[in-house]
Short mmCIF file of C-alpha atoms and ligand atoms in Angstrom, two decimals:
data_model
loop_
_atom_site.label_atom_id
_atom_site.label_comp_id
_atom_site.label_asym_id
_atom_site.label_seq_id
_atom_site.Cartn_x
_atom_site.Cartn_y
_atom_site.Cartn_z
CA MET A 1 -11.31 10.86 -19.19
CA ASN A 2 -10.61 13.56 -16.59
CA ASP A 3 -7.49 15.71 -16.66
CA PHE A 4 -4.57 14.32 -14.70
CA THR A 5 -0.92 14.73 -13.78
CA TYR A 6 1.15 11.57 -13.92
CA TYR A 7 4.65 11.77 -12.48
CA SER A 8 6.75 8.65 -12.04
CA PRO A 9 10.40 9.74 -11.75
CA THR A 10 11.74 6.42 -10.46
CA LYS A 11 14.34 4.43 -12.39
CA PHE A 12 13.46 0.73 -12.12
CA VAL A 13 16.14 -1.94 -12.38
CA PHE A 14 14.26 -5.24 -12.46
CA GLY A 15 15.36 -8.87 -12.60
CA ARG A 16 17.43 -11.75 -11.30
CA GLU A 17 20.32 -10.78 -9.00
CA VAL A 18 20.01 -7.04 -9.76
CA ALA A 19 20.43 -6.38 -6.02
CA ASP A 20 24.19 -6.54 -6.62
CA ARG A 21 23.93 -3.49 -8.90
CA ILE A 22 22.83 -1.14 -6.13
CA GLY A 23 26.28 0.45 -5.71
CA PRO A 24 26.98 1.35 -9.36
CA GLU A 25 23.37 2.42 -9.93
CA MET A 26 23.50 4.77 -6.94
CA ALA A 27 26.86 6.14 -8.03
CA ALA A 28 25.49 6.76 -11.54
CA ALA A 29 22.49 8.54 -10.04
CA GLY A 30 24.82 10.87 -8.12
CA PHE A 31 24.13 9.71 -4.56
CA GLY A 32 26.59 10.90 -1.88
CA LYS A 33 26.89 9.45 1.63
CA VAL A 34 23.76 7.46 2.47
CA MET A 35 21.99 5.97 5.45
CA VAL A 36 21.15 2.31 4.82
CA VAL A 37 17.80 1.59 6.47
CA TYR A 38 16.44 -1.89 7.17
CA GLY A 39 13.86 -3.71 9.28
CA GLY A 40 13.87 -6.37 11.95
CA GLY A 41 16.45 -8.72 10.54
CA SER A 42 15.20 -10.50 7.40
CA ALA A 43 17.64 -8.60 5.16
CA GLU A 44 20.55 -9.54 7.43
CA ARG A 45 19.53 -13.20 7.65
CA SER A 46 19.13 -13.60 3.89
CA GLY A 47 22.60 -12.20 3.23
CA LEU A 48 21.16 -9.25 1.30
CA LEU A 49 22.67 -6.61 3.58
CA ALA A 50 26.13 -8.11 3.13
CA ARG A 51 25.67 -7.90 -0.65
CA VAL A 52 24.46 -4.31 -0.42
CA ARG A 53 27.40 -3.27 1.79
CA SER A 54 29.86 -4.87 -0.57
CA SER A 55 28.28 -3.27 -3.65
CA LEU A 56 28.27 0.18 -2.01
CA GLU A 57 31.91 -0.20 -0.92
CA GLN A 58 33.01 -1.21 -4.40
CA ALA A 59 31.19 1.76 -5.90
CA GLY A 60 32.81 4.15 -3.39
CA ILE A 61 29.55 5.15 -1.70
CA ALA A 62 30.03 5.95 1.98
CA PHE A 63 27.26 4.84 4.32
CA VAL A 64 25.98 4.54 7.86
CA GLU A 65 23.33 2.03 8.89
CA LYS A 66 20.16 2.13 10.93
CA GLY A 67 18.00 -0.96 11.33
CA GLY A 68 15.07 -1.92 13.50
CA VAL A 69 12.20 -0.43 11.51
CA ARG A 70 9.13 -2.32 12.66
CA PRO A 71 6.11 -3.17 10.46
CA ASN A 72 3.74 -0.18 10.66
CA PRO A 73 6.72 2.11 11.40
CA GLU A 74 6.67 4.51 14.31
CA VAL A 75 7.56 8.20 14.44
CA ASN A 76 10.08 7.81 17.29
CA TRP A 77 12.24 5.58 15.09
CA VAL A 78 12.14 8.35 12.47
CA ARG A 79 13.13 11.03 14.99
CA ASP A 80 16.16 8.96 16.05
CA ALA A 81 17.12 8.37 12.42
CA ILE A 82 16.95 12.08 11.63
CA ALA A 83 19.27 12.88 14.55
CA LEU A 84 21.76 10.21 13.49
CA ALA A 85 21.65 11.26 9.84
CA ARG A 86 22.34 14.89 10.71
CA ALA A 87 25.23 13.95 12.99
CA GLU A 88 26.72 11.77 10.24
CA GLY A 89 26.26 14.26 7.39
CA VAL A 90 24.04 11.89 5.42
CA GLU A 91 23.03 13.10 1.94
CA GLY A 92 20.60 10.39 0.88
CA LEU A 93 18.68 7.30 2.01
CA LEU A 94 18.85 3.69 0.91
CA ALA A 95 15.86 1.64 2.05
CA VAL A 96 16.46 -2.12 2.05
CA GLY A 97 13.05 -3.63 2.73
CA GLY A 98 9.35 -3.13 2.11
CA GLY A 99 6.73 -0.48 2.72
CA SER A 100 7.63 0.01 6.36
CA VAL A 101 11.35 0.46 5.72
CA ILE A 102 10.72 2.66 2.68
CA ASP A 103 8.22 4.88 4.49
CA ALA A 104 10.54 5.23 7.49
CA SER A 105 13.27 6.24 5.02
CA LYS A 106 11.00 8.71 3.25
CA ALA A 107 10.02 10.38 6.52
CA THR A 108 13.68 10.57 7.54
CA ALA A 109 14.58 12.02 4.14
CA PHE A 110 12.10 14.88 4.35
CA GLY A 111 12.57 15.29 8.12
CA ILE A 112 16.31 16.01 7.87
CA PRO A 113 16.07 19.40 6.11
CA TYR A 114 13.19 20.54 8.36
CA GLU A 115 13.97 22.26 11.64
CA GLY A 116 10.75 21.33 13.45
CA ASP A 117 9.38 17.92 14.49
CA VAL A 118 8.79 15.49 11.60
CA TRP A 119 5.27 14.69 12.90
CA ASP A 120 4.26 18.24 11.87
CA PHE A 121 4.07 16.95 8.28
CA PHE A 122 1.70 14.13 9.21
CA ALA A 123 -0.39 16.45 11.39
CA LYS A 124 -0.63 18.65 8.26
CA LYS A 125 0.91 21.63 10.07
CA GLN A 126 3.66 21.90 7.49
CA PRO A 127 3.89 21.20 3.73
CA ILE A 128 6.76 19.00 2.55
CA GLU A 129 9.01 21.14 0.40
CA SER A 130 12.40 19.46 0.35
CA CYS A 131 13.70 15.95 0.70
CA LEU A 132 16.96 14.05 0.41
CA PRO A 133 17.11 11.57 -2.49
CA ILE A 134 15.93 8.02 -1.81
CA ALA A 135 16.89 4.67 -3.34
CA VAL A 136 15.26 1.33 -2.60
CA VAL A 137 16.16 -2.34 -2.70
CA LEU A 138 12.71 -3.88 -2.48
CA THR A 139 12.34 -7.11 -0.49
CA ILE A 140 8.56 -7.40 -0.21
CA PRO A 141 6.14 -6.37 -2.93
CA ALA A 142 3.03 -4.98 -1.29
CA ALA A 143 2.74 -1.31 -0.38
CA GLY A 144 4.10 0.02 -3.68
CA SER A 145 6.08 2.62 -1.76
CA GLU A 146 9.06 2.03 -4.08
CA ALA A 147 7.43 4.41 -6.56
CA SER A 148 4.49 5.95 -4.73
CA GLY A 149 4.00 9.53 -3.65
CA SER A 150 2.82 8.49 -0.21
CA CYS A 151 4.33 7.76 3.16
CA VAL A 152 2.48 6.35 6.18
CA ILE A 153 3.78 6.59 9.75
CA SER A 154 2.27 5.62 13.12
CA ASN A 155 2.32 7.64 16.29
CA ASP A 156 1.78 5.22 19.18
CA ALA A 157 1.42 7.94 21.80
CA GLU A 158 -1.57 9.32 19.94
CA ASN A 159 -2.90 6.00 18.54
CA LEU A 160 -2.67 7.53 15.07
CA LYS A 161 -1.40 6.30 11.74
CA LEU A 162 -1.30 9.07 9.17
CA GLY A 163 -0.18 9.41 5.59
CA VAL A 164 1.28 12.28 3.62
CA ALA A 165 1.26 12.71 -0.14
CA GLY A 166 3.85 14.37 -2.36
CA ASP A 167 6.01 13.92 -5.41
CA VAL A 168 9.14 15.31 -3.76
CA PHE A 169 9.79 12.05 -1.88
CA ARG A 170 9.14 9.55 -4.67
CA PRO A 171 12.23 7.32 -4.82
CA LYS A 172 14.80 8.08 -7.53
CA LEU A 173 15.87 4.47 -7.93
CA ALA A 174 14.21 1.12 -7.21
CA ILE A 175 16.11 -2.14 -7.47
CA MET A 176 13.53 -4.89 -7.90
CA ASP A 177 14.92 -8.40 -7.69
CA PRO A 178 12.12 -10.99 -7.46
CA THR A 179 14.54 -13.66 -6.16
CA LEU A 180 14.76 -11.63 -2.92
CA THR A 181 11.12 -12.47 -2.26
CA PHE A 182 11.59 -16.26 -2.30
CA THR A 183 12.11 -16.08 1.49
CA LEU A 184 8.83 -14.28 2.18
CA PRO A 185 6.49 -16.05 4.61
CA ALA A 186 3.20 -17.10 2.99
CA TYR A 187 1.25 -14.68 5.18
CA GLN A 188 3.33 -11.68 4.06
CA THR A 189 3.07 -12.74 0.42
CA ALA A 190 -0.70 -12.95 0.77
CA ALA A 191 -0.99 -9.63 2.63
CA GLY A 192 1.07 -8.02 -0.13
CA VAL A 193 -1.12 -9.35 -2.93
CA THR A 194 -4.21 -8.18 -1.04
CA ASP A 195 -2.78 -4.68 -0.57
CA MET A 196 -1.98 -4.41 -4.30
CA ILE A 197 -5.51 -5.39 -5.30
CA ALA A 198 -6.80 -2.83 -2.81
CA HIS A 199 -4.60 -0.11 -4.35
CA VAL A 200 -6.14 -0.79 -7.75
CA CYS A 201 -9.68 -0.99 -6.34
CA GLU A 202 -9.40 2.30 -4.42
CA ARG A 203 -8.75 4.03 -7.74
CA TYR A 204 -11.20 1.91 -9.74
CA PHE A 205 -14.10 2.74 -7.40
CA SER A 206 -13.41 6.45 -7.39
CA GLY A 207 -16.85 7.78 -8.22
CA VAL A 208 -15.92 8.51 -11.84
CA GLY A 209 -17.46 6.74 -14.86
CA ALA A 210 -15.63 4.39 -17.19
CA VAL A 211 -12.14 5.34 -18.39
CA PRO A 212 -11.52 2.35 -20.67
CA VAL A 213 -7.73 2.45 -20.99
CA THR A 214 -7.21 2.88 -17.25
CA ASP A 215 -9.97 0.43 -16.34
CA ASN A 216 -8.40 -2.23 -18.56
CA ILE A 217 -4.98 -1.66 -16.97
CA ALA A 218 -6.63 -2.01 -13.55
CA ALA A 219 -8.42 -5.24 -14.44
CA ALA A 220 -5.25 -6.65 -16.00
CA ILE A 221 -3.23 -6.01 -12.83
CA ILE A 222 -5.86 -7.69 -10.66
CA CYS A 223 -6.20 -10.67 -13.04
CA ALA A 224 -2.41 -11.13 -13.08
CA LEU A 225 -2.42 -11.20 -9.27
CA LEU A 226 -5.34 -13.63 -9.05
CA GLU A 227 -3.24 -16.02 -11.11
CA ALA A 228 0.25 -15.40 -9.70
CA GLY A 229 -0.66 -15.15 -5.98
CA PRO A 230 -1.63 -18.81 -5.52
CA ARG A 231 1.34 -19.94 -7.64
CA ALA A 232 3.82 -18.09 -5.42
CA LEU A 233 2.24 -19.65 -2.35
CA GLU A 234 2.37 -23.12 -3.85
CA GLN A 235 5.99 -22.83 -4.86
CA THR A 236 7.86 -20.08 -3.05
CA ASP A 237 10.69 -19.88 -5.63
CA ASP A 238 8.45 -19.69 -8.71
CA TYR A 239 10.33 -16.85 -10.38
CA ASP A 240 7.66 -15.84 -12.87
CA ALA A 241 4.97 -15.72 -10.21
CA ARG A 242 7.23 -13.67 -7.91
CA ALA A 243 8.19 -11.34 -10.76
CA THR A 244 4.55 -10.83 -11.74
CA ILE A 245 3.65 -9.98 -8.16
CA MET A 246 6.59 -7.61 -7.74
CA TRP A 247 5.90 -5.62 -10.89
CA SER A 248 2.14 -5.61 -10.25
CA GLY A 249 2.73 -4.08 -6.83
CA MET A 250 4.55 -1.18 -8.42
CA LEU A 251 1.97 -0.71 -11.20
CA ALA A 252 -0.84 -0.84 -8.66
CA HIS A 253 0.39 2.20 -6.76
CA ASN A 254 2.53 4.49 -8.90
CA ASP A 255 -0.75 6.08 -10.14
CA LEU A 256 -0.80 4.52 -13.62
CA ALA A 257 -3.92 2.58 -12.62
CA GLY A 258 -5.75 5.82 -11.81
CA CYS A 259 -4.99 8.16 -14.71
CA GLY A 260 -8.12 10.03 -15.74
CA ARG A 261 -10.17 8.80 -12.78
CA SER A 262 -9.58 11.72 -10.38
CA LEU A 263 -11.88 14.70 -9.99
CA ASN A 264 -8.83 16.78 -9.08
CA PRO A 265 -6.22 16.93 -11.88
CA THR A 266 -3.31 17.15 -9.44
CA ALA A 267 -4.46 14.54 -6.92
CA ARG A 268 -4.48 10.76 -6.81
CA ALA A 269 -7.71 9.09 -7.96
CA GLY A 270 -10.06 7.61 -5.38
CA GLY A 271 -11.42 8.27 -1.93
CA TRP A 272 -9.24 5.62 -0.23
CA GLU A 273 -12.10 4.58 2.00
CA SER A 274 -10.85 1.04 2.73
CA HIS A 275 -7.36 2.35 3.47
CA GLY A 276 -8.77 4.99 5.78
CA LEU A 277 -10.74 2.37 7.69
CA GLU A 278 -7.83 -0.08 7.75
CA HIS A 279 -5.22 2.40 8.94
CA GLU A 280 -7.18 2.76 12.19
CA LEU A 281 -6.84 -0.98 12.71
CA SER A 282 -3.08 -1.10 12.22
CA ALA A 283 -2.70 2.13 14.22
CA HIS A 284 -4.41 0.61 17.27
CA TYR A 285 -3.03 -2.88 16.69
CA PRO A 286 0.44 -2.59 15.05
CA GLU A 287 0.62 -6.40 14.93
CA ILE A 288 -2.09 -6.37 12.21
CA ALA A 289 -0.47 -6.45 8.77
CA HIS A 290 -1.93 -3.70 6.59
CA GLY A 291 -2.89 -6.13 3.80
CA ALA A 292 -4.56 -8.52 6.23
CA GLY A 293 -6.64 -5.65 7.59
CA LEU A 294 -7.67 -4.76 4.04
CA ALA A 295 -8.73 -8.36 3.32
CA VAL A 296 -11.41 -7.88 5.98
CA ILE A 297 -12.28 -4.22 5.46
CA MET A 298 -12.46 -3.91 1.68
CA PRO A 299 -15.17 -6.54 1.04
CA ALA A 300 -17.17 -5.08 3.95
CA TRP A 301 -16.85 -1.60 2.43
CA MET A 302 -17.87 -2.92 -1.00
CA ARG A 303 -20.99 -4.61 0.37
CA TYR A 304 -21.95 -1.35 2.09
CA VAL A 305 -21.48 1.04 -0.84
CA TRP A 306 -22.03 -0.82 -4.13
CA ARG A 307 -25.57 0.52 -4.57
CA SER A 308 -24.11 4.02 -5.07
CA ASP A 309 -22.94 2.93 -8.52
CA PRO A 310 -24.02 -0.61 -9.47
CA GLU A 311 -22.76 -0.16 -13.03
CA ARG A 312 -19.22 0.29 -11.80
CA PHE A 313 -19.43 -2.92 -9.79
CA LEU A 314 -20.95 -4.77 -12.74
CA LEU A 315 -17.98 -3.75 -14.90
CA PHE A 316 -15.64 -5.01 -12.16
CA ALA A 317 -17.58 -8.29 -11.90
CA SER A 318 -17.38 -8.80 -15.65
CA ASP A 319 -13.79 -7.70 -16.32
CA VAL A 320 -12.19 -9.35 -13.29
CA PHE A 321 -14.31 -12.45 -12.64
CA GLY A 322 -16.29 -12.90 -15.87
CA ILE A 323 -19.53 -12.63 -13.90
CA GLU A 324 -22.56 -11.27 -15.78
CA PRO A 325 -26.03 -10.58 -14.39
CA ALA A 326 -28.45 -13.44 -15.22
CA PHE A 327 -31.36 -11.20 -16.24
CA GLU A 328 -33.40 -14.04 -17.73
CA GLU A 329 -33.15 -16.24 -14.68
CA CYS A 330 -34.04 -13.59 -12.10
CA GLU A 331 -37.39 -12.14 -11.17
CA SER A 332 -36.24 -8.55 -11.54
CA THR A 333 -33.39 -6.54 -13.03
CA GLU A 334 -32.46 -5.37 -9.51
CA GLU A 335 -32.18 -8.95 -8.31
CA ALA A 336 -29.95 -9.94 -11.25
CA ILE A 337 -27.65 -6.98 -10.59
CA GLU A 338 -27.49 -7.63 -6.87
CA ASP A 339 -26.70 -11.31 -7.46
CA ALA A 340 -23.89 -10.48 -9.89
CA VAL A 341 -22.32 -7.80 -7.69
CA THR A 342 -22.58 -9.94 -4.57
CA ALA A 343 -21.06 -12.90 -6.40
CA ALA A 344 -18.07 -10.75 -7.45
CA ILE A 345 -17.49 -9.46 -3.91
CA ASP A 346 -17.84 -13.04 -2.60
CA GLU A 347 -15.25 -14.21 -5.15
CA LEU A 348 -12.82 -11.49 -4.13
CA GLN A 349 -13.21 -12.27 -0.43
CA ALA A 350 -12.90 -16.01 -1.09
CA PHE A 351 -9.69 -15.32 -3.01
CA PHE A 352 -8.20 -13.43 -0.05
CA GLN A 353 -9.19 -16.31 2.24
CA SER A 354 -7.73 -18.87 -0.13
CA LEU A 355 -4.41 -17.06 0.31
CA GLY A 356 -4.73 -17.41 4.08
CA MET A 357 -6.06 -13.95 4.85
CA PRO A 358 -8.63 -13.42 7.61
CA LYS A 359 -12.33 -12.88 6.93
CA THR A 360 -13.62 -11.05 10.00
CA LEU A 361 -12.41 -8.57 12.58
CA GLY A 362 -13.03 -11.33 15.10
CA ASP A 363 -10.19 -13.25 13.43
CA PHE A 364 -7.86 -10.53 14.81
CA GLY A 365 -9.33 -11.00 18.29
CA LEU A 366 -11.39 -7.80 18.17
CA THR A 367 -14.93 -7.55 19.52
CA PRO A 368 -17.66 -5.06 18.57
CA ASP A 369 -16.82 -3.16 21.77
CA ASP A 370 -13.49 -2.17 20.21
CA VAL A 371 -15.14 -0.22 17.38
CA ASP A 372 -15.74 2.99 19.37
CA ALA A 373 -12.01 3.52 19.83
CA LEU A 374 -11.46 3.06 16.07
CA ILE A 375 -14.12 5.66 15.32
CA ASP A 376 -12.58 8.15 17.77
CA THR A 377 -9.26 8.18 15.95
CA LEU A 378 -10.84 7.86 12.50
CA ARG A 379 -12.63 11.12 13.24
CA LEU A 380 -9.29 12.74 14.12
CA SER A 381 -7.72 11.40 10.91
CA LYS A 382 -10.56 12.04 8.47
CA GLY A 383 -12.97 14.55 9.98
CA GLU A 384 -16.74 13.92 10.10
CA ALA A 385 -16.98 12.44 6.59
CA PHE A 386 -14.62 11.14 3.92
CA GLY A 387 -14.57 9.17 0.68
CA ALA A 388 -15.29 9.64 -3.00
CA PHE A 389 -17.31 6.65 -4.24
CA GLN A 390 -19.78 7.33 -1.45
CA LYS A 391 -19.23 9.86 1.34
CA LEU A 392 -18.90 7.96 4.59
CA THR A 393 -20.00 9.55 7.85
CA MET A 394 -18.71 8.22 11.15
CA ASP A 395 -22.02 6.30 11.46
CA ASP A 396 -21.35 4.68 8.09
CA ALA A 397 -17.82 3.80 9.19
CA ARG A 398 -19.17 2.26 12.39
CA ALA A 399 -21.69 0.21 10.41
CA ILE A 400 -18.93 -1.05 8.09
CA TYR A 401 -16.69 -2.07 11.00
CA LEU A 402 -19.61 -3.82 12.73
CA SER A 403 -20.57 -5.62 9.52
CA ALA A 404 -17.06 -7.09 9.42
CA PHE A 405 -17.59 -9.28 12.53
O1 NZQ B 501 11.42 -6.38 9.39
P1 NZQ B 501 11.95 -7.55 8.62
O2 NZQ B 501 12.73 -8.49 9.45
O3 NZQ B 501 12.66 -7.14 7.38
O4 NZQ B 501 10.65 -8.43 8.18
C1 NZQ B 501 9.66 -7.92 7.32
C2 NZQ B 501 8.37 -7.57 8.05
O5 NZQ B 501 8.22 -8.33 9.22
C3 NZQ B 501 9.21 -9.04 6.40
N1 NZQ B 501 10.02 -9.15 5.18
C4 NZQ B 501 10.24 -8.17 4.27
N2 NZQ B 501 10.94 -8.67 3.22
C5 NZQ B 501 11.19 -9.98 3.51
C6 NZQ B 501 10.60 -10.28 4.75
N3 NZQ B 501 10.67 -11.51 5.29
C7 NZQ B 501 11.33 -12.46 4.60
N4 NZQ B 501 11.90 -12.23 3.38
C8 NZQ B 501 11.83 -11.02 2.81
N5 NZQ B 501 12.35 -10.83 1.58
O6 NZQ B 501 7.89 -8.70 6.03
C9 NZQ B 501 7.26 -8.03 7.11
C10 NZQ B 501 6.40 -6.90 6.59
O7 NZQ B 501 7.18 -5.88 6.02
P2 NZQ B 501 6.53 -4.44 5.76
O8 NZQ B 501 7.56 -3.57 5.16
O9 NZQ B 501 5.83 -3.98 6.99
O10 NZQ B 501 5.39 -4.80 4.69
P3 NZQ B 501 4.70 -3.90 3.60
O11 NZQ B 501 5.56 -3.72 2.43
O12 NZQ B 501 3.36 -4.50 3.44
O13 NZQ B 501 4.54 -2.44 4.27
C11 NZQ B 501 3.46 -2.14 5.12
C12 NZQ B 501 3.50 -0.69 5.52
O14 NZQ B 501 3.37 0.16 4.36
C13 NZQ B 501 2.25 1.04 4.56
C14 NZQ B 501 1.35 0.24 5.45
O15 NZQ B 501 0.34 1.01 6.06
C15 NZQ B 501 2.34 -0.35 6.43
O16 NZQ B 501 2.72 0.61 7.38
N6 NZQ B 501 1.73 1.48 3.27
C16 NZQ B 501 2.49 2.34 2.57
C17 NZQ B 501 2.07 2.84 1.34
C18 NZQ B 501 2.91 3.80 0.59
N7 NZQ B 501 3.92 4.36 1.19
O17 NZQ B 501 2.66 4.08 -0.59
C19 NZQ B 501 0.79 2.46 0.76
C20 NZQ B 501 0.11 1.33 1.43
O18 NZQ B 501 -1.27 1.46 1.23
C21 NZQ B 501 0.38 1.17 2.88
O19 NZQ B 501 -0.47 1.97 3.67
ZN1 ZN B 502 -2.21 -0.23 0.99
#
């Protein structure tokens, strides 16, 4: 087990109707005047925003509001929010939504104390040193941003979507009420489950050998999702399925599922290859849900790289899908291993499809001619090579994209 730093400062309040506790919980945590951030309207339509306003008022927490965060949030929204927050003397952020709303809130929270342009952080011109406190009422389990040390923002003018990492902007408080997710469309539920599995896999396939305690946690999260995902789709108000998915999404990305798997004791485990490749998709095509992009990219990446460490993929096949190599029935050891690994990747991809996720880049309307533009911005985001499980050059990245048609 490699050395690691695990920091998860978030207080989680989890369960039925806990959304109504946001006011007292924020007051107890010492929040002053906050900006309530939300997305395109789902939180208003469901009545959640009315409940949040009432709870804040009763707890004596002053607030201003800013909605309209789009999926795959954009830096101009953040710039406007920073200006409004400064004018209003905001002292903290309350994100009511999912990854997009939380990330827009995070960027606003560390943009407010900084005099320059908030994009400087994403362009890596400036380290993030201070940040206003952030609370979350989670409405879609997926990105894990409610406890993660990452924040991803798009810049449409530059066709870029870049992430920053840091502990300073991990939320202080996360209200997690699975009943809020009963209204989620099937597609968003499925994209969320896919993203969670990807978060576990990015750490699992990190180029480090077995770390049994962490590997078992990882397999357990994925197995729980394989079971709960279809149940939530079958019956949208299945509380236990929704609760399992919501908690799994947090566990998948607060770094618990990577402890001991990083080569750098202060950095997150994994090379985040599939995320790197996917972020170019949702940067160029903001209408592509991040999880849906991963459903296509991750199996393609797996098929391309598994030979770098077949043992790792065999452990995954066994622990997640109960697939073992049939040495006796195959002509060679290599064939038995390839069959088992391929069967596991096929199972994973078939699971994503069974949830309604796409299988190919063509399903998004892309053609192979679109790949060059993805590579151009991938090079800007990642340099000439990136990854941990297997270093990927831009030629490798191109081959993976093309294999996904
Ligand atoms: O905007 P509204 O109207 O609220 O609708 C949203 C949105 O259209 C809808 N929705 C949310 N809760 C709902 C609901 N609809 C009905 N009922 C509810 N209870 O769902 C849609 C998607 O929301 P979004 O926040 O975009 O989804 P998600 O949580 O998947 O976030 C995706 C973003 O997070 C980034 C992604 O790249 C993407 O930009 N990520 C952030 C990470 C992080 N900060 O740690 C890690 C991830 O890997 C990811 O990159
Ligand atoms: Zn993700």
